[in-house]
Coordinates of C-alpha atoms (C1' of nucleotides) in Angstrom, one line a residue:
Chain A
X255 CA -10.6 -10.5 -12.3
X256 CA -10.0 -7.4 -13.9
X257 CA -10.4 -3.9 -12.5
X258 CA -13.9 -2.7 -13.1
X259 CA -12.9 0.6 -13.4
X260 CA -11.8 0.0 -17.2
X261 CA -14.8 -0.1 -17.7
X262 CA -16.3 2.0 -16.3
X263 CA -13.7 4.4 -17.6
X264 CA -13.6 3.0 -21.5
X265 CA -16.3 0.3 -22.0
X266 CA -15.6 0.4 -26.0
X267 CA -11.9 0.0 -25.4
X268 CA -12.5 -3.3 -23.3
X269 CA -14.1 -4.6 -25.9
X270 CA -12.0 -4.1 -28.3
X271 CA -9.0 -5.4 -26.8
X272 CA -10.8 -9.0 -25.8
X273 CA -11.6 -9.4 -29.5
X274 CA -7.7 -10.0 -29.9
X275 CA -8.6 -12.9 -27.4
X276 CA -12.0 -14.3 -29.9
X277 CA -13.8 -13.1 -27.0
X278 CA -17.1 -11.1 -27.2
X279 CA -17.4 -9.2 -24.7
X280 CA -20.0 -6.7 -25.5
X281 CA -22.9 -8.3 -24.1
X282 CA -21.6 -8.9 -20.9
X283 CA -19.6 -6.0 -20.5
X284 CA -23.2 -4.0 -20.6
X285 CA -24.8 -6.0 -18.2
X286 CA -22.1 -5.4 -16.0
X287 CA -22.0 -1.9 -16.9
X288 CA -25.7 -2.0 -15.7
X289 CA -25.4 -4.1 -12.2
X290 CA -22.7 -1.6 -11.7
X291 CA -24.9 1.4 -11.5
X292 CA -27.4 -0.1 -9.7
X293 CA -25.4 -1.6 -6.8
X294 CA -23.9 1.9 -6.1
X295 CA -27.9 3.4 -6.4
X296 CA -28.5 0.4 -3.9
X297 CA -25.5 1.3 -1.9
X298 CA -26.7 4.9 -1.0
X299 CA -30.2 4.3 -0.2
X300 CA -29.1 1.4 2.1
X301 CA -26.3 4.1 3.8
X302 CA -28.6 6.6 4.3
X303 CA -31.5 4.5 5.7
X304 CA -28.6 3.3 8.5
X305 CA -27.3 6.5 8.5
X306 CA -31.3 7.0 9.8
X307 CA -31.7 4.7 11.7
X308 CA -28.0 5.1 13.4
X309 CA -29.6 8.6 14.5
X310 CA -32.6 7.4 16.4
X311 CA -30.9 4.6 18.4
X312 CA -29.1 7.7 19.6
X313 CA -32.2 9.6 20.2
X314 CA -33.3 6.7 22.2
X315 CA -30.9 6.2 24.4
X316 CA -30.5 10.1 25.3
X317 CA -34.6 9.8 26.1
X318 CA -33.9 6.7 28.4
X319 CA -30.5 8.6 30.1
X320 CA -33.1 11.6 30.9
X321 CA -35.4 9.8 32.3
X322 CA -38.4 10.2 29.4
X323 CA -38.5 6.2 28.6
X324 CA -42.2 6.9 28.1
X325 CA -41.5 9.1 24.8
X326 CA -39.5 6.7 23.0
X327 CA -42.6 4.7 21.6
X328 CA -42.9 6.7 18.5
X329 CA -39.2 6.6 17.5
X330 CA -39.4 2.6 18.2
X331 CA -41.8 1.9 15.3
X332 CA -40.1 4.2 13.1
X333 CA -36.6 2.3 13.7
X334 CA -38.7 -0.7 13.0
X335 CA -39.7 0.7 9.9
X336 CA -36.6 1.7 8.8
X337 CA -35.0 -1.6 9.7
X338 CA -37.0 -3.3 7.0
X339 CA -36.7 -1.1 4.6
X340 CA -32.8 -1.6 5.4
X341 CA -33.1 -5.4 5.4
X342 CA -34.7 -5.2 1.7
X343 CA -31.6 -3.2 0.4
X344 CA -29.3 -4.9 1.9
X345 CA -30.7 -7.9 0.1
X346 CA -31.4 -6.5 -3.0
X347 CA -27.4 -4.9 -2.6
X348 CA -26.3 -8.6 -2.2
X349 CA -28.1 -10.1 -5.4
X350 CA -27.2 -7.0 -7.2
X351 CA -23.1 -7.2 -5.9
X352 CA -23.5 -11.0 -6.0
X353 CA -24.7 -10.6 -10.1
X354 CA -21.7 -8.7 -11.1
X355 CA -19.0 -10.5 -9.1
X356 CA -20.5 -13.7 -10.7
X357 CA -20.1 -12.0 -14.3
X358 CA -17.1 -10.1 -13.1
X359 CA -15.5 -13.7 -12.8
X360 CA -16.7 -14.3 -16.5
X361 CA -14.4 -11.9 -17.8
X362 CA -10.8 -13.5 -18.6
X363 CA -7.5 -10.8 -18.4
X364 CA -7.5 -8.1 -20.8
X365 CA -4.3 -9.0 -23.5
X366 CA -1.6 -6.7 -23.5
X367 CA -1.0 -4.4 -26.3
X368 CA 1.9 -7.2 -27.6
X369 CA -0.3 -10.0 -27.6
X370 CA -0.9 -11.2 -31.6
X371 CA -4.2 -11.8 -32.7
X372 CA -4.5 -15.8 -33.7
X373 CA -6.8 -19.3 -32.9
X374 CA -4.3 -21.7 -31.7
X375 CA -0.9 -22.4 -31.0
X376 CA 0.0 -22.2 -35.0
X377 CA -0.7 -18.3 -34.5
X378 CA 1.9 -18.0 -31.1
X379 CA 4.7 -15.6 -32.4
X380 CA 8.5 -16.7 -32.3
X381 CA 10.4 -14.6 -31.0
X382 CA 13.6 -15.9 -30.5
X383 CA 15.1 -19.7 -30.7
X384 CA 18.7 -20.4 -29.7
X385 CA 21.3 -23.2 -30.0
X386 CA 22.1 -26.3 -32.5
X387 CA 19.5 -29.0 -33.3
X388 CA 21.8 -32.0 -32.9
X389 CA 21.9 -34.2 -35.3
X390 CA 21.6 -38.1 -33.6
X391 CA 22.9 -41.3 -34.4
X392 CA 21.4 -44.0 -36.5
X393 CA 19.7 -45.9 -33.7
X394 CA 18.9 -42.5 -32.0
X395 CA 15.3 -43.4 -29.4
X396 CA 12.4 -41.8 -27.3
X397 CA 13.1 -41.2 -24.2
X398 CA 10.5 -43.8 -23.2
X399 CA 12.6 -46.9 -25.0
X400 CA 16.2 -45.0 -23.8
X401 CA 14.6 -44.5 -20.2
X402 CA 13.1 -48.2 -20.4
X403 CA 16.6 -50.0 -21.8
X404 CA 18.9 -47.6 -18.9
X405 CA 16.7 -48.8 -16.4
X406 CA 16.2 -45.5 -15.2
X407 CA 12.3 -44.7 -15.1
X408 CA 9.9 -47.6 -14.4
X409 CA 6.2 -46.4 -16.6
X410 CA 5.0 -50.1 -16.5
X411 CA 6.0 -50.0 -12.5
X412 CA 3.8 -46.7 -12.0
X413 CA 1.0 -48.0 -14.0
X414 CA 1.0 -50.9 -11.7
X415 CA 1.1 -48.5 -8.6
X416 CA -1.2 -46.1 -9.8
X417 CA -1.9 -45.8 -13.2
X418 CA -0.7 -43.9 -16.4
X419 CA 1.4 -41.0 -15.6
X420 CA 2.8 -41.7 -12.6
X421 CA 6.2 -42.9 -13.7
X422 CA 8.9 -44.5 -11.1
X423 CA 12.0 -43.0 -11.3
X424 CA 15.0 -45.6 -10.2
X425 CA 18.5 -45.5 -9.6
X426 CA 20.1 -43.1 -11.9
X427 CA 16.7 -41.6 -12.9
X428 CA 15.9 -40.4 -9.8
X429 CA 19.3 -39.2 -8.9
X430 CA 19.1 -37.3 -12.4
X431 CA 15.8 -35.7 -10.9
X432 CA 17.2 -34.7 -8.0
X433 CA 19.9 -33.1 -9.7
X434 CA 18.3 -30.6 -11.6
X435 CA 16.3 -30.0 -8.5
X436 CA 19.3 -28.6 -6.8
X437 CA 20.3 -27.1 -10.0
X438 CA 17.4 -25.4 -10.6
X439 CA 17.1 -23.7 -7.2
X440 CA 20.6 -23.2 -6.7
X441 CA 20.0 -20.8 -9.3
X442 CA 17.1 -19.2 -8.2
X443 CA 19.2 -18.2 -4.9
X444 CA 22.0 -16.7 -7.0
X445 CA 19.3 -15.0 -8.7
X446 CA 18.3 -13.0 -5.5
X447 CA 15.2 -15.4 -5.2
X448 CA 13.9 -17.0 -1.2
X449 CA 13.4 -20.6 -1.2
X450 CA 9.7 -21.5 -0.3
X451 CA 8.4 -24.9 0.9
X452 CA 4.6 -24.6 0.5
X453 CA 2.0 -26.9 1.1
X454 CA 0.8 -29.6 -1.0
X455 CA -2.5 -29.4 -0.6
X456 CA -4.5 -26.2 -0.9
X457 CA -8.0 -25.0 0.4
X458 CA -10.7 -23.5 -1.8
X459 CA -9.9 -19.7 -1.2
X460 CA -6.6 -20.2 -2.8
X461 CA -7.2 -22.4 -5.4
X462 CA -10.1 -19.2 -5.9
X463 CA -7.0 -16.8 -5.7
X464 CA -5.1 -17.5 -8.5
X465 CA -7.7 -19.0 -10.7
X466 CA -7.7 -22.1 -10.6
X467 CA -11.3 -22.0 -9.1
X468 CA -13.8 -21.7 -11.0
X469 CA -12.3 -20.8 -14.7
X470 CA -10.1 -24.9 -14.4
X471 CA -12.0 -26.7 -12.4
X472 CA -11.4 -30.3 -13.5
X473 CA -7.9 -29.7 -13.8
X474 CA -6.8 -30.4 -10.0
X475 CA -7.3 -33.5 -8.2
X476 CA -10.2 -33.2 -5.1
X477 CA -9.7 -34.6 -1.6
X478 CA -13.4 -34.8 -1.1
X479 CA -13.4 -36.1 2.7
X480 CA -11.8 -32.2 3.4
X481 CA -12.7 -30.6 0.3
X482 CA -8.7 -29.6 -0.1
X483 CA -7.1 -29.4 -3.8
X484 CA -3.6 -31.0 -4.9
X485 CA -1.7 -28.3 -6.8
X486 CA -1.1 -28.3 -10.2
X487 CA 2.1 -25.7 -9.6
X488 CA 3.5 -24.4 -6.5
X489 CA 2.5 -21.1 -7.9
X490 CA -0.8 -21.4 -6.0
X491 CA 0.7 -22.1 -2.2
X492 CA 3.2 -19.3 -3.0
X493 CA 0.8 -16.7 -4.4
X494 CA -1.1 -17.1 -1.9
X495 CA 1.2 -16.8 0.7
X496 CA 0.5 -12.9 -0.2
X497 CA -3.1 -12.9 0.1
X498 CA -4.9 -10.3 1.7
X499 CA -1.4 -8.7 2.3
X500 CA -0.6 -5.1 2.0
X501 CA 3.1 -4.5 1.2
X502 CA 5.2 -1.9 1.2
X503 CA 6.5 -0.3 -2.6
X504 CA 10.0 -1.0 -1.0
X505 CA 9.4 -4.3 -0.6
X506 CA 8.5 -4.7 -4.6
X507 CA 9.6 -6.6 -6.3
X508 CA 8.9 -9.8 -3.5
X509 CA 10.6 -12.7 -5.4
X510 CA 9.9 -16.2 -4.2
X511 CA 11.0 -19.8 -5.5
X512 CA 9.9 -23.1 -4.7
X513 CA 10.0 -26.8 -5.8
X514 CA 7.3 -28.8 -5.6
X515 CA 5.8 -32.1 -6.9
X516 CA 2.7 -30.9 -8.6
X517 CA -0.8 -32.9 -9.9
X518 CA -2.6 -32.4 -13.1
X519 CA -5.8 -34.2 -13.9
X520 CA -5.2 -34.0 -17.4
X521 CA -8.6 -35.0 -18.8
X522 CA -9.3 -35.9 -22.2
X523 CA -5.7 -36.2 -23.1
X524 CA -4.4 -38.7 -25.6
X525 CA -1.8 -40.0 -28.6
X526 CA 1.6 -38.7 -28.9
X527 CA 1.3 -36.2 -26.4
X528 CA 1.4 -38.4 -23.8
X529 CA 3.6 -41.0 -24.7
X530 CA 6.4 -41.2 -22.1
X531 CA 7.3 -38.0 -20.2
X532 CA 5.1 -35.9 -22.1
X533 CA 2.3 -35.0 -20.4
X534 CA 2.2 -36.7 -16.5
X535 CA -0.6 -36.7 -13.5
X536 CA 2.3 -36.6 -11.6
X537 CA 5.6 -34.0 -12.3
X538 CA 8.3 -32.1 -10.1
X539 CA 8.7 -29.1 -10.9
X540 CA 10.9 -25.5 -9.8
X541 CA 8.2 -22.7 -9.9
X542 CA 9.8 -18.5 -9.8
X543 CA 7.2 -16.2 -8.6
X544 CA 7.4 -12.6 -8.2
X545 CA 5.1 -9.5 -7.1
X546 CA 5.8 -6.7 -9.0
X547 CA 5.1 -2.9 -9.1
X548 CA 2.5 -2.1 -12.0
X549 CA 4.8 0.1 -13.9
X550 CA 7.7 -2.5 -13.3
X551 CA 5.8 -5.7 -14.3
X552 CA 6.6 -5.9 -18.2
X553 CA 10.5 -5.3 -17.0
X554 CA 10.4 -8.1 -14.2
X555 CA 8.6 -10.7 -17.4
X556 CA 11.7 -9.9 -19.8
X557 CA 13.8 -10.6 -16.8
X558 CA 12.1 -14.1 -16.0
X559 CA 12.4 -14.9 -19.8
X560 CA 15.6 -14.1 -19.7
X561 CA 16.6 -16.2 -16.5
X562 CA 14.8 -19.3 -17.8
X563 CA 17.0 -19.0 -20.7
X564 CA 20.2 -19.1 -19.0
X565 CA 19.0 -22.2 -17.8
X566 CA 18.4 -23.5 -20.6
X567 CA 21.7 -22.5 -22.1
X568 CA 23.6 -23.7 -19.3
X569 CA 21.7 -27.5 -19.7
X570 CA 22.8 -27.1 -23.4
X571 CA 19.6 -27.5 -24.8
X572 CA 18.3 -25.7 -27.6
X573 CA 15.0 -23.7 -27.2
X574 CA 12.7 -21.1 -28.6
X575 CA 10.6 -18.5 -27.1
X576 CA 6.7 -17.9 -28.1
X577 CA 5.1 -15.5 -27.2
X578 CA 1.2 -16.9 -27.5
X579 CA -1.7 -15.0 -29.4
X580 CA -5.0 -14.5 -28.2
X581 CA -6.5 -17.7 -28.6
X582 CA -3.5 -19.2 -26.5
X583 CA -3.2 -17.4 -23.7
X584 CA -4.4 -18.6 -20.6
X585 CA -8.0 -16.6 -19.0
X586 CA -5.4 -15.2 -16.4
X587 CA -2.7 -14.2 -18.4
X588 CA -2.2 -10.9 -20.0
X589 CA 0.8 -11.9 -21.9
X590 CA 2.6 -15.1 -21.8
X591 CA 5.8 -16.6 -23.3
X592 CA 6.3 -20.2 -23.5
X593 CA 9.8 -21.4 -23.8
X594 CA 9.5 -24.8 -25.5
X595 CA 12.9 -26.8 -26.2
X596 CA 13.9 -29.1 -29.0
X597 CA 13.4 -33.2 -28.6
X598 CA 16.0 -34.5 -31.0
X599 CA 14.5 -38.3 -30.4
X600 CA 10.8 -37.2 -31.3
X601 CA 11.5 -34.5 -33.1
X602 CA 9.5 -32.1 -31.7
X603 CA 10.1 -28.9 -29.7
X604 CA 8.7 -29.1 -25.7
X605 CA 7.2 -27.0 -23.7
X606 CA 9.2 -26.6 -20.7
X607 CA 8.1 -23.4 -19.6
X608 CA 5.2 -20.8 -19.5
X609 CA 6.2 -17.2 -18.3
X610 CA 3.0 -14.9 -17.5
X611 CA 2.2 -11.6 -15.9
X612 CA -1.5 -11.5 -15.0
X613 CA -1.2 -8.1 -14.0
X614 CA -3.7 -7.1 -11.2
X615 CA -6.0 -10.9 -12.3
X616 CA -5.1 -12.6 -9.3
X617 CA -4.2 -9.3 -7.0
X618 CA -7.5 -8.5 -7.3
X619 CA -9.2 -12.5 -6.3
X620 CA -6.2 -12.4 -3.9
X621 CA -7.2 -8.2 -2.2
X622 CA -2.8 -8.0 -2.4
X623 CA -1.7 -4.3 -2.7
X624 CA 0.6 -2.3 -2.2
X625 CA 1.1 1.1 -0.4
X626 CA 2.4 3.7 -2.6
X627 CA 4.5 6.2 -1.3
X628 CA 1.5 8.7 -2.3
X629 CA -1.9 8.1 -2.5
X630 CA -4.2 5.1 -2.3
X631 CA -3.0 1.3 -1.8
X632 CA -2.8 0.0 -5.2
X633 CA -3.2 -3.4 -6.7
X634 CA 0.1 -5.4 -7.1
X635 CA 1.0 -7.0 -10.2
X636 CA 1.9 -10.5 -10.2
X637 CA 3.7 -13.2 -12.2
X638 CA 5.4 -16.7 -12.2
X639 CA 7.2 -19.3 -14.6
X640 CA 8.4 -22.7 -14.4
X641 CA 12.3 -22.5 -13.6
X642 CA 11.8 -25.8 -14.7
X643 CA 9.2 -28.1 -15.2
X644 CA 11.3 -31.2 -15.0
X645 CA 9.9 -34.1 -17.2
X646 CA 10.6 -32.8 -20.8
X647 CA 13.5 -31.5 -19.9
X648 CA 14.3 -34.9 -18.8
X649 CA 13.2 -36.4 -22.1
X650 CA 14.9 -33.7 -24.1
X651 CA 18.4 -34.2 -22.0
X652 CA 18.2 -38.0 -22.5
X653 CA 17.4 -37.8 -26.2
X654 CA 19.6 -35.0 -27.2
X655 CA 22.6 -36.0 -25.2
X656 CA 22.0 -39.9 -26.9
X657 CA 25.4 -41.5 -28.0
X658 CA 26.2 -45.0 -29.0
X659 CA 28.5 -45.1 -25.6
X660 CA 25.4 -43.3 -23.4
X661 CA 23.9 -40.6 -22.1
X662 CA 25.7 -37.3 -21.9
X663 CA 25.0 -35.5 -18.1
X664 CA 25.5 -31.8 -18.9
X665 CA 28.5 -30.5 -17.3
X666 CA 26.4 -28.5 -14.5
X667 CA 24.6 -31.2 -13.5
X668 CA 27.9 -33.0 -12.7
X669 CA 28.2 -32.0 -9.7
X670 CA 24.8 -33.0 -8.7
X671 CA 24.7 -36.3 -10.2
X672 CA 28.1 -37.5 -9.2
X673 CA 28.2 -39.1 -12.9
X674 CA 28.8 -37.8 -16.2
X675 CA 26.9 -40.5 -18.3
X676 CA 24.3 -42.8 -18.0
Chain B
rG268 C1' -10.6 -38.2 18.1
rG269 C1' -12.2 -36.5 23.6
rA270 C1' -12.3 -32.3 27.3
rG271 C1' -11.4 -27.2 28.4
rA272 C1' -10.0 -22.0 27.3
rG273 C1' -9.8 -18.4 23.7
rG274 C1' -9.9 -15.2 18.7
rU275 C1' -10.4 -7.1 19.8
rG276 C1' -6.1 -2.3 15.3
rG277 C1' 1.0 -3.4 12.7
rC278 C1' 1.9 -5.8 17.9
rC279 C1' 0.5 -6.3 23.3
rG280 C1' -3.9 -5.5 25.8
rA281 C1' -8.6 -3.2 28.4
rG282 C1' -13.5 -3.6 27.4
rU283 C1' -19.9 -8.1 30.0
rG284 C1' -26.2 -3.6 26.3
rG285 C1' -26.2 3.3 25.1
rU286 C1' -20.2 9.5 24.9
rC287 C1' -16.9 2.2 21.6
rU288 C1' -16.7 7.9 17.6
rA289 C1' -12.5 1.0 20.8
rA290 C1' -9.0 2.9 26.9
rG291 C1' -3.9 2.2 27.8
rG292 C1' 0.9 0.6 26.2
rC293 C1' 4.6 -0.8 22.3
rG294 C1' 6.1 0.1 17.5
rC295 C1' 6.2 3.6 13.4
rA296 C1' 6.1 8.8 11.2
rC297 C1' 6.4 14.0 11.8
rG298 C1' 7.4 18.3 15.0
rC299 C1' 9.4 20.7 19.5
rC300 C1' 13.6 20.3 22.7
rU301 C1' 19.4 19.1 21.8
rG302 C1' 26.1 20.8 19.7
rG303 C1' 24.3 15.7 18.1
rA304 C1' 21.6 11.7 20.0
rA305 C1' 18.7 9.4 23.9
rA306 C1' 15.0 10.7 27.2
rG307 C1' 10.9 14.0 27.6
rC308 C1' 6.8 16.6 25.4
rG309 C1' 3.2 17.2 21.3
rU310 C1' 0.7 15.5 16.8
rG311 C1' -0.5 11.6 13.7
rU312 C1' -0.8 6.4 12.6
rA313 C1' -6.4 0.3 9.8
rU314 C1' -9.2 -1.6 5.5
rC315 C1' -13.3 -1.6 2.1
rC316 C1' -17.7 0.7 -0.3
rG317 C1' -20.4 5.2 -1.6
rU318 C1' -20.5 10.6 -2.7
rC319 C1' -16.8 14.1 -5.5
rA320 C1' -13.3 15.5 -11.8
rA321 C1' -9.9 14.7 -7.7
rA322 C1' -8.5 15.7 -2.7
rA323 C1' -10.5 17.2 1.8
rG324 C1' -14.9 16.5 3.9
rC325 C1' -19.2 13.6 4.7
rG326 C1' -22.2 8.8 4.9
rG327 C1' -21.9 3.4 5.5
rA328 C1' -19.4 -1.4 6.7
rU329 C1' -15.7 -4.1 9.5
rC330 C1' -13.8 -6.4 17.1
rA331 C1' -12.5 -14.6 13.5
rA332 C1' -16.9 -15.7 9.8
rG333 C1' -22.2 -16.1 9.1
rG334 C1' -27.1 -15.7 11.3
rG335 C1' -30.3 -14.1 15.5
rU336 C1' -32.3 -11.0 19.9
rU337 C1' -32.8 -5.5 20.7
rC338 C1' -34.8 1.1 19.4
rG339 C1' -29.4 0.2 20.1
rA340 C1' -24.4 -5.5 20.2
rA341 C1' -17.1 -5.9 20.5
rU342 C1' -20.5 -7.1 24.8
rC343 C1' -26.3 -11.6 24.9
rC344 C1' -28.0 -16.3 21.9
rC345 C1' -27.1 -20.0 17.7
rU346 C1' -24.0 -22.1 13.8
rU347 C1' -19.3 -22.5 11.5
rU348 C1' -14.1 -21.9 11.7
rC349 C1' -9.3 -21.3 13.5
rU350 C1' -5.7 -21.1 17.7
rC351 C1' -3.9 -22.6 22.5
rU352 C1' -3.8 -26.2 26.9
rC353 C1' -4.5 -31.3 28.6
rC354 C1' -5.5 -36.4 27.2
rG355 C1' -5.4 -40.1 23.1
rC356 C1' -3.0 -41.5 18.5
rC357 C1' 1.4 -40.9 15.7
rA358 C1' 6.6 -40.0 11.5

RNA sequence: GGAGAGGUGGCCGAGUGGUCUAAGGCGCACGCCUGGAAAGCGUGUAUCCGUCAAAAGCGGAUCAAGGGUUCGAAUCCCUUUCUCUCCGCCA
């Protein structure tokens, strides 16, 4: 949610910036404009009718202490009085608060001043791409066929024991997984970031928090019998670790890790995109978050971005970064980068990573601030990225590293694995 | 799952219808005292909304959450929720 007082300060310049987004926000911005100034007319009437009413309860009970019970009739039926007209604001202050929190919550994150304008993915600006395409061998696979023949993931298994994307990992496969696991956070703790085992399974308030709830509903899987949500990323446990928190500046920037397996619904998707590793129900994943000071924020995304690529230089992979337009980004997102890495087998590039800074979007759902060393508590900025997401890099290792005599394990996996080919 | 007891400020804890404008303590901050420190003494120490250009000030809300009784609720009633203890089940 953003912070209503853009627009109350700059109405015009909102609606501007969404159009970078597609988004028209004119309409709705007015109406909210408009629910605005009548909840705060609402808001002093109801105070000053309890402020009132406050004042002959006291009357009251200085009559009864002095013995003149019989005078207090009169001041009875005018608390009365004013104790309807009271419940009528209130209510009328409800609807009206109620209105512009529900249209409040139609407003996605206003795009950073970076952010290109563009419909789709085609428009997402490259911004940097790093390392050698390798060129394969003649019989050079997928990573479904390679994964099938090593007998190292089990799809038709899963399928059995499940259903489509919910691949068994055997043998190898899973050891493979593991060991990028332990890479991946082993790095994260060099990087000055504390290890976090959240839960699984997350109520409705969080999923609220970091907006999964309502702007992707339909994305997570439901537990129905106690109305509790599998995550989709670990981001929402951690985030909301910090909600309703105050912290202090010195704390800032609060940077948190955590591996998880995470669920994804994945409705309506099909083809190519799916084949394989692609796109699962079921994923693992190493998930960097971090709370940041607002004037800090944009410093601490460069920095992620520029972790996540030492990672991916130290797997040997080639990548590009993209930093996605309007159309792309996300409803929480101010800006985004998604670091996507080349898939010699398919030929394609991979997205294994999407960096964001959604600003004060989820500090406000979430009420986590700050206290500045002067003035008011302010809203925190946060942000997270995949530090990885491990299927595609899977797929991209096993294609990329693809000789005639096996698999190539990248060297600082080795110690993980225990083996240096599969 | 069954039975019982509870939820009060950063923390502990008092409070069973009207100076609760929440006692007292701890912690923290500042000041005095001191050669320096401790102790001692003093002052301050929640969040949100509104008013204001802003701050101060002022008004309102908040004692788990929601509803009710009452002129008046932390206090009484109802519902929900969470925690603890015992029993049951269990990796």
């Amino acid at each position: 949610m953003i912070d209503i007082q853009r627009i109350r300060d700059n109405s015009q310049e909102v609606i501007r910036r969404y159009k970078v987004r597609n988004f028209e926000a004119g309409e709705l911005v007015n109406r909210i404009k408009e629910l605005d100034a009548r909840r705060r007319q609402y808001q002093q009437e109801l105070d000053s009718t309890l402020a009132d009413s406050k004042a002959i309860a006291r009357r009251i009970g200085e009559l009864f202490k002095a013995g003149k019970g019989e005078e207090t009739a009169l001041w009875k039926e005018k608390s009365a009085t004013l104790k309807q007209q009271a419940k009528k604001l209130q209510d009328d202050l409800d609807a009206a608060a109620g209105e512009l929190h529900e249209l409040m919550t139609n407003l996605p994150m206003l795009p950073h001043e970076s952010v290109p304008a563009g419909d789709s993915e085609a428009d997402n600006e490259i911004v940097r791409e790093e390392g050698n395409i390798p060129v394969l061998h003649e019989n050079a696979k997928s990573h479904w066929d390679l994964a099938t023949e090593l007998d190292i993931i089990d799809f038709a298994a899963g399928t059995r024991v499940t259903g489509s994307g919910f691949p068994v990992y055997k043998g190898r496969g899973a050891a493979l997984q593991r060991a990028l696991v332990g890479f991946f956070l082993e790095e994260a703790l060099e990087a000055g970031y504390t290890e976090y085992q959240p839960p699984l399974l997350v109520n409705a308030d969080s999923a609220y928090g970091t907006g999964q709830l309502p702007d992707k509903d339909g994305q997570m899987y439901h537990v129905a019998s106690d109305d509790l949500y599998l995550i989709p990323t670990s981001e929402v446990p951690v985030t909301n670790i910090f909600r309703d928190r105050i912290l202090n500046e010195a704390d800032l920037p609060v940077k948190c890790t955590a591996y998880s397996v995470c669920f994804r619904r994945e409705a309506g998707s099909y083809g190519k995109d799916v084949r394989g590793l692609n796109r699962l129900h079921q994923f693992d994943k190493v998930e960097i978050v971090q709370i940041a000071h607002p004037e800090k924020s944009y410093e601490v995304l460069e920095e992620m971005v520029g972790y996540v690529a030492v990672l991916l230089r130290k797997l040997e992979l080639p990548f590009r970064v993209a930093r996605l337009c309007g159309g792309d980004l996300g409803f929480a997102s101010a800006l985004t980068y998604d670091m996507e890495v080349f898939s010699a087998g398919q030929n394609r590039w991979l997205e294994v990573s999407s960096i964001s800074n959604f600003e004060t979007y989820q500090a406000q759902r979430l009420k986590l601030r700050f206290r500045p060393s002067e003035g008011k508590n302010r809203l925190a900025h946060t942000l997270n990225g995949s530090a990885l997401a491990l299927p595609r890099v899977m797929a991209a290792l096993l294609e990329n590293n693809q000789t005639p005599d096996g698999v190539k394990i990248p060297r600082v996996l080795q110690k993980f694995t225990g083996f240096e080919t599969l």
